Coordinates of N, CA and C in Angstrom, one line a residue:
X12 N 1.2 5.8 -44.2 CA 1.6 6.5 -43.2 C 0.7 8.0 -42.8
X13 N -0.5 8.1 -43.3 CA -1.2 9.1 -43.4 C -1.9 9.0 -42.0
X14 N -2.1 8.1 -41.6 CA -2.7 8.1 -40.0 C -1.7 8.4 -38.9
X15 N -0.4 8.2 -39.2 CA 0.4 9.0 -38.2 C 0.4 10.4 -38.1
X16 N 0.5 11.1 -36.5 CA 0.5 12.2 -36.3 C 1.6 12.8 -36.8
X17 N 1.7 14.0 -37.0 CA 2.9 14.7 -37.6 C 3.8 15.3 -36.0
X18 N 4.8 15.0 -35.8 CA 5.6 15.1 -34.6 C 7.1 15.7 -35.1
X19 N 7.3 16.9 -34.5 CA 8.5 17.4 -34.7 C 9.6 17.2 -33.6
X20 N 10.8 17.3 -33.7 CA 11.6 17.2 -32.5 C 11.3 18.3 -31.6
X21 N 11.0 19.4 -32.0 CA 10.6 20.6 -31.1 C 9.2 20.1 -30.1
X22 N 8.4 19.5 -30.7 CA 7.3 19.3 -30.3 C 7.5 17.9 -29.3
X23 N 8.4 17.0 -29.6 CA 8.8 16.1 -28.4 C 9.5 16.8 -27.3
X24 N 10.3 17.8 -27.6 CA 11.2 18.2 -26.5 C 10.2 19.1 -25.5
X25 N 9.1 19.7 -26.2 CA 8.2 20.5 -25.3 C 7.3 19.3 -24.5
X26 N 7.0 18.4 -25.1 CA 6.3 17.4 -24.2 C 7.1 16.6 -23.2
X27 N 8.5 16.6 -23.4 CA 9.4 16.4 -22.2 C 9.5 17.1 -21.2
X28 N 9.4 18.5 -21.7 CA 9.7 19.8 -20.5 C 8.4 19.8 -19.6
X29 N 7.0 19.3 -20.4 CA 5.9 19.7 -19.7 C 5.8 18.3 -18.8
X30 N 6.5 17.2 -18.6 CA 6.2 16.1 -17.8 C 6.6 16.5 -16.5
X31 N 5.8 16.1 -15.5 CA 6.0 16.3 -14.0 C 6.9 14.8 -13.7
X32 N 8.1 15.0 -13.7 CA 9.1 14.0 -13.2 C 8.9 13.5 -11.8
X33 N 8.5 14.5 -11.1 CA 8.4 14.1 -9.5 C 7.2 13.0 -9.6
X34 N 6.0 13.4 -10.1 CA 5.0 12.7 -10.2 C 5.2 11.2 -10.8
X35 N 6.2 11.4 -12.2 CA 6.4 9.9 -12.6 C 7.1 9.2 -11.7
X36 N 8.1 9.8 -11.0 CA 9.0 9.0 -10.0 C 8.1 8.6 -8.9
X37 N 7.0 9.2 -8.4 CA 6.2 8.8 -7.3 C 5.2 7.5 -7.9
X38 N 4.7 7.5 -9.2 CA 4.4 6.4 -9.8 C 5.2 4.8 -9.7
X39 N 6.2 5.4 -10.3 CA 7.3 4.4 -10.3 C 7.5 3.5 -9.0
X40 N 7.8 4.4 -8.2 CA 8.0 4.0 -6.8 C 6.8 3.4 -6.1
X41 N 5.6 3.8 -6.3 CA 4.5 3.2 -5.8 C 4.4 1.7 -6.4
X42 N 5.0 1.5 -7.5 CA 4.7 0.3 -8.3 C 5.8 -0.6 -7.8
X43 N 6.9 -0.3 -7.3 CA 7.9 -1.2 -6.7 C 7.6 -1.5 -5.4
X44 N 7.1 -0.4 -4.5 CA 6.4 -0.8 -3.3 C 5.4 -2.0 -3.2
X45 N 4.5 -1.8 -4.4 CA 3.6 -2.8 -4.6 C 4.1 -4.3 -4.8
X46 N 5.0 -4.4 -5.7 CA 5.7 -5.4 -6.1 C 6.5 -6.3 -5.1
X47 N 7.1 -5.3 -4.3 CA 7.8 -5.8 -2.9 C 6.8 -6.4 -1.9
X48 N 5.9 -5.4 -1.5 CA 5.1 -6.0 -0.6 C 4.2 -7.4 -0.8
X49 N 3.9 -7.3 -2.2 CA 3.4 -8.7 -2.7 C 4.2 -9.8 -2.7
X50 N 5.5 -9.8 -2.9 CA 6.3 -10.8 -3.0 C 6.8 -11.4 -1.6
X51 N 6.5 -10.2 -0.4 CA 6.9 -10.8 0.8 C 5.5 -10.7 1.9
X52 N 4.5 -10.8 1.3 CA 3.5 -10.7 2.0 C 2.8 -12.5 1.9
X53 N 2.7 -13.1 3.1 CA 2.3 -14.4 3.1 C 1.3 -14.5 4.5
X54 N 0.2 -14.8 4.1 CA -0.9 -14.8 5.2 C -1.6 -16.1 4.5
X55 N -1.7 -17.6 5.1 CA -2.6 -18.6 4.9 C -4.0 -18.0 4.9
X56 N -4.7 -17.2 4.2 CA -6.0 -17.1 4.3 C -7.0 -18.1 3.5
X57 N -6.6 -18.8 2.7 CA -7.0 -19.6 1.9 C -8.6 -18.9 1.2
X58 N -8.4 -17.9 0.8 CA -9.6 -17.1 0.1 C -8.6 -16.5 -1.0
X59 N -9.0 -17.2 -2.4 CA -8.6 -16.6 -3.7 C -8.8 -15.1 -3.9
X60 N -7.9 -14.4 -4.3 CA -8.1 -13.4 -4.6 C -8.1 -12.2 -3.2
X61 N -7.5 -12.6 -2.4 CA -7.6 -11.5 -1.3 C -6.2 -10.6 -1.3
X62 N -5.5 -11.1 -2.2 CA -4.4 -10.0 -2.1 C -4.7 -8.8 -3.0
X63 N -5.6 -9.1 -3.8 CA -5.8 -8.1 -4.5 C -6.4 -6.7 -3.9
X64 N -6.8 -6.9 -2.6 CA -7.2 -5.7 -1.8 C -5.8 -5.0 -1.6
X65 N -4.6 -5.7 -1.4 CA -3.5 -4.9 -1.2 C -2.9 -4.0 -2.6
X66 N -3.0 -4.6 -4.0 CA -2.3 -4.0 -4.7 C -3.3 -3.2 -5.8
X67 N -4.4 -3.8 -5.7 CA -5.4 -3.0 -6.3 C -5.9 -1.9 -6.1
X68 N -6.1 -1.8 -4.5 CA -6.7 -0.7 -3.8 C -5.7 0.4 -4.2
X69 N -4.4 0.5 -4.2 CA -3.8 1.7 -4.5 C -3.6 2.1 -5.9
X70 N -3.9 1.2 -6.6 CA -3.8 1.2 -8.4 C -5.0 2.0 -8.8
X71 N -6.1 1.7 -8.0 CA -7.3 2.5 -8.4 C -7.3 3.9 -8.0
X72 N -6.6 4.0 -6.7 CA -6.6 5.4 -5.9 C -5.5 6.4 -6.7
X73 N -4.5 5.7 -7.2 CA -3.6 6.0 -8.5 C -4.3 6.6 -9.4
X74 N -5.0 5.7 -10.0 CA -5.4 6.0 -11.4 C -6.6 7.5 -11.0
X75 N -7.2 7.7 -10.3 CA -8.1 8.7 -9.6 C -7.3 9.9 -9.0
X76 N -6.2 9.9 -8.4 CA -5.4 10.7 -8.1 C -5.0 11.9 -9.3
X77 N -4.7 11.2 -10.4 CA -4.3 12.5 -11.3 C -4.9 12.2 -12.7
X78 N -5.0 13.4 -13.5 CA -5.7 13.1 -14.5 C -4.5 12.7 -15.8
X79 N -3.2 12.7 -15.4 CA -2.3 12.2 -16.5 C -2.7 10.7 -17.1
X80 N -2.4 10.9 -18.4 CA -2.9 9.6 -19.4 C -1.5 8.6 -18.9
X81 N -2.2 7.8 -18.4 CA -1.3 6.4 -18.2 C -0.8 6.2 -16.9
X82 N -1.3 6.9 -15.9 CA -0.9 6.8 -14.7 C -0.7 5.6 -14.0
X83 N -1.9 4.7 -14.1 CA -2.2 3.3 -13.6 C -1.0 2.6 -14.5
X84 N -0.8 2.9 -15.5 CA 0.1 1.9 -16.4 C 1.5 2.2 -16.1
X85 N 2.0 3.3 -15.7 CA 3.3 3.6 -15.2 C 3.3 2.8 -13.8
X86 N 2.4 2.9 -13.1 CA 2.5 1.9 -11.7 C 2.7 1.0 -12.0
X87 N 2.1 -0.1 -13.0 CA 1.8 -1.5 -12.8 C 3.0 -1.9 -13.7
X88 N 3.5 -1.0 -14.7 CA 4.9 -1.3 -15.3 C 5.8 -1.5 -14.4
X89 N 5.8 -0.5 -13.6 CA 6.9 -0.7 -12.4 C 6.8 -1.7 -11.6
X90 N 5.5 -2.0 -11.3 CA 5.3 -3.1 -10.3 C 5.5 -4.6 -11.1
X91 N 5.3 -4.7 -12.5 CA 5.4 -5.9 -13.4 C 7.1 -5.9 -13.3
X92 N 7.9 -5.1 -13.6 CA 9.2 -5.1 -13.7 C 9.9 -5.6 -12.5
X93 N 9.4 -4.8 -11.6 CA 10.1 -5.2 -10.2 C 9.9 -6.6 -9.8
X94 N 8.5 -7.0 -10.1 CA 8.3 -8.5 -9.8 C 9.0 -9.4 -10.7
X95 N 9.2 -9.0 -12.0 CA 10.0 -9.9 -12.9 C 11.5 -10.0 -12.2
X96 N 11.8 -9.0 -12.0 CA 13.3 -8.7 -11.3 C 13.5 -9.3 -10.1
X97 N 12.3 -9.2 -9.1 CA 12.4 -10.2 -7.8 C 12.7 -11.6 -7.9
X98 N 11.8 -12.1 -9.1 CA 11.9 -13.3 -9.1 C 10.5 -14.1 -8.8
X99 N 10.4 -15.3 -9.1 CA 8.9 -15.7 -9.1 C 9.1 -16.6 -8.0
X100 N 8.1 -16.5 -6.7 CA 8.0 -17.0 -5.8 C 6.6 -18.3 -5.6
X101 N 5.7 -17.8 -6.2 CA 4.6 -18.7 -6.2 C 3.8 -18.8 -7.6
X102 N 4.1 -17.7 -8.5 CA 3.4 -17.5 -9.8 C 4.4 -16.8 -10.9
X103 N 4.8 -17.7 -11.7 CA 5.9 -17.0 -12.9 C 4.9 -15.9 -13.5
X104 N 3.6 -15.8 -13.5 CA 2.9 -14.9 -14.4 C 2.4 -13.5 -13.6
X105 N 3.2 -13.5 -12.3 CA 2.5 -12.1 -11.5 C 2.7 -11.0 -12.5
X106 N 4.0 -10.9 -12.9 CA 4.3 -9.7 -13.6 C 3.2 -9.2 -14.7
X107 N 2.8 -10.2 -15.4 CA 1.6 -10.1 -16.6 C 0.4 -9.6 -15.9
X108 N -0.1 -10.0 -14.6 CA -1.4 -9.5 -14.3 C -1.1 -8.0 -13.9
X109 N 0.0 -7.4 -13.5 CA 0.1 -6.0 -13.1 C 0.0 -5.2 -14.3
X110 N 1.1 -5.7 -15.1 CA 0.7 -5.1 -16.6 C -0.4 -4.7 -17.2
X111 N -1.3 -5.9 -17.2 CA -2.6 -5.7 -17.8 C -3.6 -5.0 -17.0
X112 N -3.5 -5.1 -15.6 CA -4.3 -4.3 -14.7 C -4.5 -2.9 -14.9
X113 N -3.0 -2.5 -15.0 CA -2.8 -0.9 -15.3 C -3.4 -0.6 -16.3
X114 N -3.2 -1.2 -17.6 CA -3.7 -0.8 -18.9 C -5.0 -0.7 -19.0
X115 N -5.9 -1.8 -18.0 CA -7.2 -1.6 -18.3 C -8.1 -0.5 -17.4
X116 N -7.2 -0.2 -16.2 CA -7.7 0.9 -15.4 C -7.4 2.3 -16.1
X117 N -6.5 2.2 -16.8 CA -6.4 3.5 -17.7 C -7.3 3.7 -18.9
X118 N -7.7 2.5 -19.4 CA -8.6 2.3 -20.4 C -10.0 2.8 -19.9
X119 N -10.3 2.1 -18.9 CA -11.7 2.4 -18.1 C -12.0 3.9 -17.8
X120 N -10.7 4.8 -17.0 CA -10.6 5.9 -16.7 C -11.2 6.7 -18.1
X121 N -10.4 6.6 -19.0 CA -10.5 7.4 -20.3 C -11.6 7.0 -21.1
X122 N -12.4 5.7 -21.0 CA -13.6 5.5 -21.8 C -14.7 5.8 -20.9
X123 N -14.9 5.8 -19.7 CA -15.8 6.0 -18.8 C -15.8 7.4 -18.2
X124 N -15.6 8.4 -18.7 CA -15.4 9.7 -18.3 C -16.8 10.1 -17.5
X125 N -18.1 9.8 -18.0 CA -19.1 10.1 -17.6 C -19.1 9.4 -16.2
X126 N -18.6 8.3 -15.7 CA -18.8 7.7 -14.5 C -17.6 8.1 -13.6
X127 N -16.5 8.8 -13.9 CA -15.4 8.7 -13.3 C -15.2 8.9 -12.1
X128 N -16.3 9.8 -11.5 CA -16.4 10.3 -10.0 C -17.7 9.3 -9.3
X129 N -17.8 8.0 -9.7 CA -18.9 7.3 -9.0 C -18.1 5.8 -8.6
X130 N -18.2 6.1 -7.4 CA -17.6 4.7 -6.7 C -18.0 3.4 -7.3
X131 N -19.2 3.4 -7.4 CA -19.7 2.0 -7.8 C -19.2 1.8 -9.1
X132 N -18.8 2.7 -10.0 CA -18.4 2.6 -11.3 C -16.9 1.7 -11.2
X133 N -16.0 2.1 -10.2 CA -14.7 1.9 -9.8 C -14.9 0.6 -9.6
X134 N -15.8 0.1 -8.3 CA -16.0 -1.0 -7.5 C -16.4 -2.1 -8.9
X135 N -17.1 -1.9 -9.7 CA -17.4 -3.1 -10.9 C -16.2 -3.1 -11.6
X136 N -15.5 -1.9 -12.2 CA -14.6 -2.2 -13.0 C -13.5 -2.9 -12.4
X137 N -13.0 -2.7 -11.0 CA -11.9 -3.4 -10.4 C -12.4 -5.0 -10.2
X138 N -13.8 -5.0 -10.0 CA -13.9 -6.5 -9.5 C -13.8 -7.4 -11.0
X139 N -14.2 -6.6 -12.3 CA -14.0 -7.3 -13.5 C -12.7 -7.3 -14.0
X140 N -11.8 -6.6 -13.7 CA -10.5 -6.5 -14.1 C -9.9 -7.7 -12.9
X141 N -10.0 -7.7 -11.8 CA -9.3 -8.9 -11.1 C -9.8 -10.1 -11.7
X142 N -11.0 -10.3 -12.4 CA -11.2 -11.6 -12.7 C -10.3 -12.1 -13.7
X143 N -9.3 -11.1 -14.3 CA -8.2 -11.5 -15.1 C -7.3 -12.6 -14.7
X144 N -7.3 -12.4 -13.4 CA -6.2 -13.4 -12.7 C -6.6 -14.9 -12.8
X145 N -7.8 -15.2 -12.2 CA -8.2 -16.6 -12.4 C -8.5 -17.2 -13.7
X146 N -9.1 -16.2 -14.5 CA -9.1 -16.5 -15.7 C -8.2 -16.8 -16.7
X147 N -7.3 -16.2 -16.6 CA -5.9 -16.5 -17.0 C -5.2 -17.9 -16.5
X148 N -5.4 -17.8 -15.3 CA -4.7 -19.0 -14.7 C -5.6 -20.3 -15.1
X149 N -6.6 -20.2 -15.2 CA -7.4 -21.5 -15.6 C -7.1 -21.8 -17.0
X150 N -6.6 -21.0 -18.0 CA -6.1 -21.1 -19.4 C -4.8 -21.6 -19.3
X151 N -3.9 -21.1 -18.5 CA -2.7 -21.9 -18.2 C -2.7 -23.2 -17.7
X152 N -3.3 -23.4 -16.7 CA -3.6 -24.8 -16.2 C -4.3 -26.1 -17.2
X153 N -5.1 -25.5 -17.8 CA -5.8 -26.4 -18.9 C -4.8 -26.7 -19.9
X154 N -4.0 -25.5 -20.2 CA -2.8 -26.0 -21.2 C -1.9 -26.9 -20.7
X155 N -1.7 -27.2 -19.2 CA -0.4 -28.0 -18.7 C 0.7 -27.1 -18.4
X156 N 0.7 -25.8 -18.6 CA 2.0 -25.0 -18.4 C 2.5 -25.1 -17.1
X157 N 1.5 -24.5 -16.0 CA 1.6 -24.3 -15.0 C 0.4 -24.9 -13.9
X158 N 0.6 -25.5 -12.7 CA -0.5 -25.8 -11.9 C -1.1 -24.6 -10.9
X159 N -2.1 -24.6 -10.7 CA -2.7 -23.9 -9.9 C -3.4 -24.8 -8.6
X160 N -3.1 -24.7 -7.6 CA -3.8 -25.7 -6.5 C -5.1 -25.0 -6.1
X161 N -5.4 -23.6 -6.3 CA -6.7 -22.9 -5.6 C -7.9 -23.4 -6.6
X162 N -7.3 -23.9 -7.8 CA -8.4 -24.5 -8.9 C -9.1 -25.8 -8.5
X163 N -8.3 -26.5 -7.5 CA -8.6 -28.0 -7.1 C -10.2 -28.0 -6.8
X164 N -10.6 -26.6 -6.2 CA -12.1 -26.8 -5.6 C -13.0 -26.1 -6.6
X165 N -12.7 -26.1 -8.0 CA -13.5 -25.6 -8.6 C -13.5 -24.1 -9.4
X166 N -14.3 -23.7 -10.0 CA -14.0 -22.5 -10.8 C -14.9 -21.4 -10.3
X167 N -16.1 -22.0 -9.7 CA -17.0 -20.6 -9.3 C -16.5 -20.0 -8.1
X168 N -15.9 -20.6 -7.4 CA -15.6 -20.2 -5.9 C -14.3 -19.1 -6.3
X169 N -13.2 -19.5 -6.7 CA -12.3 -18.6 -7.2 C -12.7 -17.3 -7.8
X170 N -13.7 -17.3 -9.0 CA -14.1 -16.3 -9.6 C -14.8 -15.4 -8.9
X171 N -15.6 -16.2 -7.8 CA -16.4 -15.2 -7.1 C -15.8 -14.4 -6.2
X172 N -14.8 -15.0 -5.6 CA -13.7 -14.2 -4.5 C -12.7 -13.4 -5.1
X173 N -12.7 -13.6 -6.3 CA -11.7 -12.6 -7.1 C -12.7 -11.5 -7.4
X174 N -13.6 -11.6 -7.8 CA -14.5 -10.3 -8.0 C -14.9 -9.5 -6.8
X175 N -15.2 -10.4 -5.9 CA -15.7 -9.6 -4.5 C -14.5 -8.8 -4.0
X176 N -13.3 -9.5 -3.9 CA -12.3 -8.6 -3.2 C -11.6 -7.5 -4.5
X177 N -11.9 -7.8 -5.8 CA -11.6 -6.7 -6.6 C -12.4 -5.4 -6.4
X178 N -13.7 -5.9 -6.5 CA -14.7 -4.9 -6.2 C -14.6 -4.0 -4.9
X179 N -14.1 -4.8 -3.7 CA -14.0 -4.2 -2.4 C -12.7 -3.1 -2.7
X180 N -11.5 -3.5 -3.2 CA -10.6 -2.7 -3.9 C -10.8 -1.6 -4.6
X181 N -11.8 -1.6 -5.5 CA -12.1 -0.5 -6.2 C -13.0 0.4 -5.4
X182 N -13.8 0.0 -4.6 CA -14.8 0.5 -3.9 C -13.9 1.4 -2.7
X183 N -12.7 1.0 -2.2 CA -12.2 1.4 -1.1 C -11.2 2.6 -1.7
X184 N -10.7 2.3 -2.6 CA -9.5 3.1 -3.6 C -10.3 4.4 -3.8
X185 N -11.4 4.1 -4.8 CA -12.3 5.0 -5.4 C -12.8 5.8 -4.4
X186 N -13.2 5.3 -3.0 CA -14.2 5.8 -2.2 C -13.5 6.9 -1.2
X187 N -12.0 6.2 -0.9 CA -11.1 7.2 -0.2 C -10.6 8.4 -0.8
X188 N -10.3 8.1 -2.3 CA -9.7 9.3 -3.2 C -10.9 10.4 -3.1
X189 N -12.2 10.0 -3.8 CA -13.1 10.7 -4.2 C -13.7 11.4 -2.8
X190 N -13.6 10.9 -1.9 CA -13.9 11.6 -0.6 C -13.1 12.7 -0.2
X191 N -11.6 12.2 -0.4 CA -10.6 13.3 0.0 C -10.9 14.4 -0.9
X192 N -11.0 14.3 -2.1 CA -11.1 15.3 -3.1 C -12.3 16.2 -2.8
X193 N -13.4 15.7 -2.5 CA -14.8 16.2 -2.3 C -14.5 16.9 -1.1
X194 N -13.9 16.6 -0.1 CA -13.5 17.3 1.3 C -12.7 18.5 1.0
X195 N -11.9 18.3 0.3 CA -10.9 19.5 0.2 C -11.4 20.4 -0.7
X196 N -12.4 20.2 -1.6 CA -12.9 21.1 -2.6 C -14.0 21.8 -1.6
X197 N -14.6 21.2 -0.8 CA -15.6 22.1 0.2 C -14.8 22.9 1.1
X198 N -13.4 22.2 1.6 CA -12.9 23.4 2.5 C -12.5 24.4 1.6
X199 N -12.1 24.5 0.4 CA -11.8 25.4 -0.3 C -13.0 26.4 -0.7
X200 N -14.1 25.7 -0.8 CA -15.2 26.6 -1.0 C -15.5 27.6 0.5
X201 N -15.6 26.7 1.5 CA -15.7 27.4 2.7 C -14.9 28.6 2.9
X202 N -13.4 28.4 2.7 CA -12.5 29.1 2.9 C -12.6 30.6 2.2
X203 N -13.2 30.5 0.7 CA -13.2 31.5 -0.1 C -14.6 32.4 0.4
X204 N -15.4 31.5 1.0 CA -16.7 32.4 1.4 C -16.8 33.2 2.9

């Protein structure tokens, strides 16, 4: 038990008081919106992974919008819970993908401190993270648990399109947010001088 940090009830109360509950509610609300939009969005584009643009872009932007640890995890946990409660339409494992993606974005944010403000970093991270969906689906299909039709055309095409759409989502989410932050800081600098 020596490896556990010492925590008193006063320390826990202090941490709870320091939480920004409005920010947490906004993160939970964004997760609910992502899940509801994903459940009701149906365009027959026949491009595996294109929907990642819709839910991965706001997750990347959310991760970069705050320095709070677990911001993407809170949003993805909310999306996963809502997705699970709404019910399964196309994929019984959608909730799992939301959950894992948020955790991995938070991990990339904290482990990649050197590159946090680089758009190319978030494009690569989001592209790689979006590959989890087709890779997991391949394992599930190979195990005979659930059949996915998009794998009928082979494995290379879905892997490539998932990576490309994930990279675009990371590029757009990080690019817009980092651009807005730079613009705001330059406006503040201009106003001070």
